[in-house]
Amino acid sequence: MSAPSSAPSAPTESAATENEFLAQDSGLRPPGPTPSQSRFQVDLVAEAAGATEDNSPSSDASTTVPPSDKATPTAPPDGPGADPGAGGDEAKGRFRVNFADPSEAGSAASPDGAQAEGLQNGDTVMSETSLHSSTGGQHHYHYDTHTNTYYLRTFGHNTIDAVPNIDFYRQTAAPLGEKLIRPTLSELHDELDKEPFEDGFANGDELTPAEEAAAKEAAESKGVVKFGWVKGVLVRCMLNIWGVMLFIRMSWIVGQAGIALSCLIVGMATVVTTITGLSTSAIATNGFVRGGGAYYLISRSLGPEFGGSIGLIFAFANAVAVAMYVVGFAETVVELLAGVDAIMTDEINDIRIIGTITVILLLGISLAGMEWEAKAQIFLLIVLITAICNYFIGSFINFESKKPKGFFGYDGSIMWENMGPDFRGETFFSVFAIFFPAATGILAGANISGDLADPQLAIPRGTLLAILITGIVYLGVAVSTGSCIVRDASGVLNDTITQAFGNCSDAACRLGFDFSSCKSAKNCDYGLHNDFQVMSLVSGFGPIISAGIFSATLSSALASLVSAPKVFQALCKDNIYPGLSMFAKGYGKNNEPLKGYILTFVIALAFILIAELNVIAPIISNFFLASYALINFSVFHASLANSPGWRPSFKYYNMWISLAGAILCCVVMFVINWWAALLTNVIVLGLFIYVSYKKPDVNWGSSTQALTYHQALTHTLHLSGVEDHIKNFRPQCLVMTGYPNSRPAIIDLVHAFTKNVGLMICGHIRTGYRRPNFKDLATDQARYQRWLLKNECKAFYTPVFAEDMRQGTQYLLQAAGLGRLKPNTLVLGFKNDWRDGDMMNVETYISMIHDAFDSQFGAVILRLKEGLDVSHIQGQDELLSSQEKSSGMKDVIVSIDTSKDSDADSSKPSSKATSLQNSPATQKDDDDDGKATTQPLLKKDKKSPTVPLNVSDQRLLEASQQFQKKQGKGTVDVWWLFDDGGLTLLIPYLLTNKKRWKDCKIRVFIGGKINRIDHDRRAMATLLSKFRIDFSDITVLGDINTKPKKEHVSAFEEMIEPYRLKEDDMEQEAAERLKNSEPWRITDNELELYRAKTNRQIRLNELLKEHSSTANLIVMSLPLARKGAVSSALYMAWLETLSKDLPPMLLVRGNHQSVLTFYS
């Protein structure tokens, strides 16, 4: 199996040069396998490359091998698909399949003994490189396919079918690795002459563009700081949850509520945060989490409406929280300054000065980068933990000097006395409202999700552990302070008990102190109730508690200062609020939102200068709680939607517990501050309505979509089990539109009476294809459905391939719809040009109407005298404009047949079309008569000159748009000549209920006897009033059966003359043969038999011109023709005669089942 001597091989010089270049460049590659190495790759080969590589005599079997003097391309001379003339010209669209090996990334060596095999059925190709182990490719096995070492090859080595790989599932802009494109179904399944795979493997030494991009990204990402779960989540959450409350409010809460109720308050707050933590963990582990924290979690779960509204207020709340924490710090500093009489101006201005300096320093730390910010957080945590330990150690050290101030050490009597509540001007809920903000801060870790090394592991572990640790410490402090400090103390050493006065009975009395004097005077300065700094008193070293307060406030401020810009940046990147896109840009290796930091700083500074945060604090708490409520609701919603995409790896959640958590959050909002809760809800609702109105062009696969589908499926199934009832009848129309934008008039009119009432399906039959391209059908289906949505048409586009129009219609009549959501009425355009083309098309057209009646469908035919099809008019073809561009299908040209063959056809009216060009996205008739010209439906070149329209096209264009306008004060004339169940009456009633038609009055015309006109009118008026249908006039036509004018009869005779069989003028056998070959011909017998019916159609046209020539729309009973008895040419002539030279006309025939009832 040696190759022919003329087989091309790469020149030695170029190979050496290339290998030298690769060797020199190897230092640029990151060590170890990059995301795009050591894996299957399929990439398009350039046309030029394909042309140079494909000069081999057996191009189907040719393989590309490493450029080395030891490697020779070989091919079996009689391999499958060997074709001497198939080289070079088909290079476009081929695929080169690479196996990249990380260990050989910079090596110039080529594997020895490279072999090649032929393609097998276009599916199996041969690798000529050595086997590389998955552990890095250090060992090389050289082998022949026919030896016993064949099993050493990696599975999937010799096929373009790809083995499962994580890189196939990445998003396009995935930060963790390069997205790989798996071979499409067409590439694996289509015939080789359609998608040739003549190239073999590339040698694997050259870097593909994808590998180069991945290598560059990996090299650039070395300096990016990513945090683990301790530094990134646990530390941040603990610092944020342990706030100032721990040191200056916890003791006061115990004084007010007692130990038992204080533990209950801590427990309630912890329950809310724990449920939210579990919900956060569930969402965070349901797929890769990017930066944006609470906003990212909510928006990707519930969609942009909820995410966009909560993201904005969450970012704002974090920005204002910076001010709140900084002012807390500044107040403590000012108290210390006041203690040593070092106030600079006055207290308020001192708070402003210190707060401004502090926030500038914090901004500096933040701008220095996440790494410095993380180091600052670690330092602050150490200070905070030291302060807490200092308190607990101090609580065991009892000093006599501290007893007058209420600290006696652990004592059972003090604990028992402090067990119950002693509310002074407060209630349980007001105390809970003061404590709850201390429990918030659980999203501090999730807010920097983009800076975590593994958010799916870090967020659940760090958040839940932080809640546990902080909850235990809060409970410990509550029990500890309540067990060793009395509620009231004077601080006076002389308040000891004397023997003379032994009448006090509280715990302090038993310990030798009597504080009853200051209790009665209510001027005690010490004790749980009165001294906010009581923990400093208890602690081993007081200043450490002050350092702890500083640490708690500054760490919370720093966490909020980092969270706000990160969340805001993620919000701006999604472009939900277009005006804010300038804040989306990031700087530096960590993509820091510098503009966001400055904005946060400005907001924080503004609120610091106010220096009065008692009003702002409850609003912030409510903003945070609204976020928690939506996170909990997200989990419930996603579980309820039962989407297959909802499968969090964190399993310890429950949808009903999450729902309870969401309700709890809402309750707590109103408990803390009812007006702030109302304000929060109004703001969220306002932003929600704004984003819903703007409809951002994003699709995140939210649970809202999943639940919509779930509900639609459930209701459709439920509907299938319900029997139909006359009162609930709705016209559900299968409208034969072809391309939806080619017949706008029929779509507009049918949409007018089906919108929000019934189903509308736009049927499109594509005929004449030698080999149907189902892939294109699916693409068109999605594209034209978008067109319908863009044009606010509530309809479904359903295309089918069929041999002819009739077969396609039968397919749609049988299969369109779902359950009860199935069409019950077929709507066609009138075949205006029926006399110009092949009469077999008329046979097909009339057969479609017969098939509709056979399927128990109603039938509706719309006739405009100008016609319906506008596809040939230039400028009508801007189908999807910007939407089309965004979907990446810029070069697709779809052509429509514009031969004026039929207004009722769907795409290919001509039965003579035997084959069509088989290019992927083009439809072109192959007729030899050159009559069927094509016009692109999607214009690519917008600068092409527009051809001025001729008069008939101008009229056609105006007529096609007439139903898009308001109809004004006109009439809808209903000629209800035959009772079809009421559809002829129901459609005009539904039309006149719509905004565009509401000024039109319904006029009813019925047939009757000349001597009973009044009686018939009264009977019809009674019936219409029982049906509750408004009408302006009823006309009884007593002269329907009058003979039509002779000139009209002769015109009819002249019209049908070419279509008559004239069997009397030929032999019977010849007549039968002609009738069999041309079944549409009109026999003399048939014409005589239906003479009266023919005259009626001619006479009705005269009456229509007399009575309804100025109507906006005529709705008339469709005459029926008995199947097999009336030829299609005669029936078509009836319809033509009945409806010619009239305003827009709707010929309607229901399926003779009642669709109206007067029973309740």
PDB file of N, CA, C and O in Angstrom, residues 28-49:
ATOM      1  N   LEU A  28       6.007  30.283  24.480  1.00  0.00           N
ATOM      2  CA  LEU A  28       4.827  31.116  24.727  1.00  0.00           C
ATOM      3  C   LEU A  28       3.655  30.311  25.222  1.00  0.00           C
ATOM      4  O   LEU A  28       2.688  30.857  25.690  1.00  0.00           O
ATOM      5  N   ARG A  29       3.725  28.999  25.070  1.00  0.00           N
ATOM      6  CA  ARG A  29       2.565  28.194  25.439  1.00  0.00           C
ATOM      7  C   ARG A  29       2.566  27.893  26.931  1.00  0.00           C
ATOM      8  O   ARG A  29       3.620  27.641  27.503  1.00  0.00           O
ATOM      9  N   PRO A  30       1.457  27.885  27.561  1.00  0.00           N
ATOM     10  CA  PRO A  30       1.410  27.560  28.988  1.00  0.00           C
ATOM     11  C   PRO A  30       1.739  26.093  29.197  1.00  0.00           C
ATOM     12  O   PRO A  30       1.427  25.257  28.358  1.00  0.00           O
ATOM     13  N   PRO A  31       2.403  25.777  30.311  1.00  0.00           N
ATOM     14  CA  PRO A  31       2.733  24.363  30.577  1.00  0.00           C
ATOM     15  C   PRO A  31       1.469  23.557  30.793  1.00  0.00           C
ATOM     16  O   PRO A  31       0.482  24.059  31.316  1.00  0.00           O
ATOM     17  N   GLY A  32       1.545  22.272  30.442  1.00  0.00           N
ATOM     18  CA  GLY A  32       0.391  21.392  30.642  1.00  0.00           C
ATOM     19  C   GLY A  32      -0.651  21.599  29.584  1.00  0.00           C
ATOM     20  O   GLY A  32      -0.577  22.511  28.783  1.00  0.00           O
ATOM     21  N   PRO A  33      -1.620  20.741  29.555  1.00  0.00           N
ATOM     22  CA  PRO A  33      -2.647  20.824  28.511  1.00  0.00           C
ATOM     23  C   PRO A  33      -3.525  22.044  28.707  1.00  0.00           C
ATOM     24  O   PRO A  33      -4.035  22.272  29.788  1.00  0.00           O
ATOM     25  N   THR A  34      -3.672  22.841  27.670  1.00  0.00           N
ATOM     26  CA  THR A  34      -4.619  23.958  27.719  1.00  0.00           C
ATOM     27  C   THR A  34      -6.002  23.421  27.422  1.00  0.00           C
ATOM     28  O   THR A  34      -6.137  22.295  26.947  1.00  0.00           O
ATOM     29  N   PRO A  35      -7.034  24.214  27.689  1.00  0.00           N
ATOM     30  CA  PRO A  35      -8.394  23.701  27.477  1.00  0.00           C
ATOM     31  C   PRO A  35      -8.657  23.211  26.063  1.00  0.00           C
ATOM     32  O   PRO A  35      -9.554  22.437  25.835  1.00  0.00           O
ATOM     33  N   SER A  36      -7.915  23.735  25.099  1.00  0.00           N
ATOM     34  CA  SER A  36      -8.225  23.329  23.729  1.00  0.00           C
ATOM     35  C   SER A  36      -7.225  22.319  23.187  1.00  0.00           C
ATOM     36  O   SER A  36      -7.181  22.078  22.002  1.00  0.00           O
ATOM     37  N   GLN A  37      -6.366  21.755  24.036  1.00  0.00           N
ATOM     38  CA  GLN A  37      -5.423  20.751  23.565  1.00  0.00           C
ATOM     39  C   GLN A  37      -5.880  19.360  23.965  1.00  0.00           C
ATOM     40  O   GLN A  37      -6.707  19.195  24.849  1.00  0.00           O
ATOM     41  N   SER A  38      -5.254  18.380  23.355  1.00  0.00           N
ATOM     42  CA  SER A  38      -5.529  16.978  23.660  1.00  0.00           C
ATOM     43  C   SER A  38      -7.002  16.657  23.546  1.00  0.00           C
ATOM     44  O   SER A  38      -7.594  16.065  24.415  1.00  0.00           O
ATOM     45  N   ARG A  39      -7.629  17.129  22.474  1.00  0.00           N
ATOM     46  CA  ARG A  39      -9.044  16.840  22.299  1.00  0.00           C
ATOM     47  C   ARG A  39      -9.392  16.888  20.823  1.00  0.00           C
ATOM     48  O   ARG A  39      -8.658  17.420  20.005  1.00  0.00           O
ATOM     49  N   PHE A  40     -10.525  16.369  20.522  1.00  0.00           N
ATOM     50  CA  PHE A  40     -11.000  16.311  19.131  1.00  0.00           C
ATOM     51  C   PHE A  40     -11.342  17.706  18.643  1.00  0.00           C
ATOM     52  O   PHE A  40     -11.963  18.469  19.336  1.00  0.00           O
ATOM     53  N   GLN A  41     -10.895  18.032  17.446  1.00  0.00           N
ATOM     54  CA  GLN A  41     -11.243  19.330  16.885  1.00  0.00           C
ATOM     55  C   GLN A  41     -11.667  19.180  15.444  1.00  0.00           C
ATOM     56  O   GLN A  41     -11.073  18.407  14.698  1.00  0.00           O
ATOM     57  N   VAL A  42     -12.674  19.933  15.052  1.00  0.00           N
ATOM     58  CA  VAL A  42     -13.084  19.968  13.652  1.00  0.00           C
ATOM     59  C   VAL A  42     -13.068  21.420  13.233  1.00  0.00           C
ATOM     60  O   VAL A  42     -13.714  22.246  13.848  1.00  0.00           O
ATOM     61  N   ASP A  43     -12.274  21.749  12.244  1.00  0.00           N
ATOM     62  CA  ASP A  43     -12.308  23.133  11.797  1.00  0.00           C
ATOM     63  C   ASP A  43     -12.277  23.197  10.284  1.00  0.00           C
ATOM     64  O   ASP A  43     -11.754  22.329   9.615  1.00  0.00           O
ATOM     65  N   LEU A  44     -12.895  24.252   9.743  1.00  0.00           N
ATOM     66  CA  LEU A  44     -12.982  24.408   8.294  1.00  0.00           C
ATOM     67  C   LEU A  44     -11.602  24.643   7.706  1.00  0.00           C
ATOM     68  O   LEU A  44     -10.829  25.440   8.214  1.00  0.00           O
ATOM     69  N   VAL A  45     -11.320  23.954   6.636  1.00  0.00           N
ATOM     70  CA  VAL A  45     -10.047  24.147   5.945  1.00  0.00           C
ATOM     71  C   VAL A  45     -10.230  25.278   4.953  1.00  0.00           C
ATOM     72  O   VAL A  45     -11.238  25.367   4.267  1.00  0.00           O
ATOM     73  N   ALA A  46      -9.254  26.150   4.876  1.00  0.00           N
ATOM     74  CA  ALA A  46      -9.338  27.267   3.937  1.00  0.00           C
ATOM     75  C   ALA A  46      -9.365  26.747   2.507  1.00  0.00           C
ATOM     76  O   ALA A  46      -8.812  25.690   2.211  1.00  0.00           O
ATOM     77  N   GLU A  47     -10.026  27.515   1.647  1.00  0.00           N
ATOM     78  CA  GLU A  47     -10.185  27.058   0.271  1.00  0.00           C
ATOM     79  C   GLU A  47      -8.833  26.860  -0.390  1.00  0.00           C
ATOM     80  O   GLU A  47      -8.577  25.881  -1.082  1.00  0.00           O
ATOM     81  N   ALA A  48      -7.926  27.803  -0.179  1.00  0.00           N
ATOM     82  CA  ALA A  48      -6.613  27.701  -0.816  1.00  0.00           C
ATOM     83  C   ALA A  48      -5.860  26.476  -0.328  1.00  0.00           C
ATOM     84  O   ALA A  48      -5.247  25.734  -1.099  1.00  0.00           O
ATOM     85  N   ALA A  49      -5.914  26.257   0.981  1.00  0.00           N
ATOM     86  CA  ALA A  49      -5.228  25.098   1.543  1.00  0.00           C
ATOM     87  C   ALA A  49      -5.798  23.817   0.963  1.00  0.00           C
ATOM     88  O   ALA A  49      -5.078  22.880   0.626  1.00  0.00           O
TER      89      ALA A  49
END
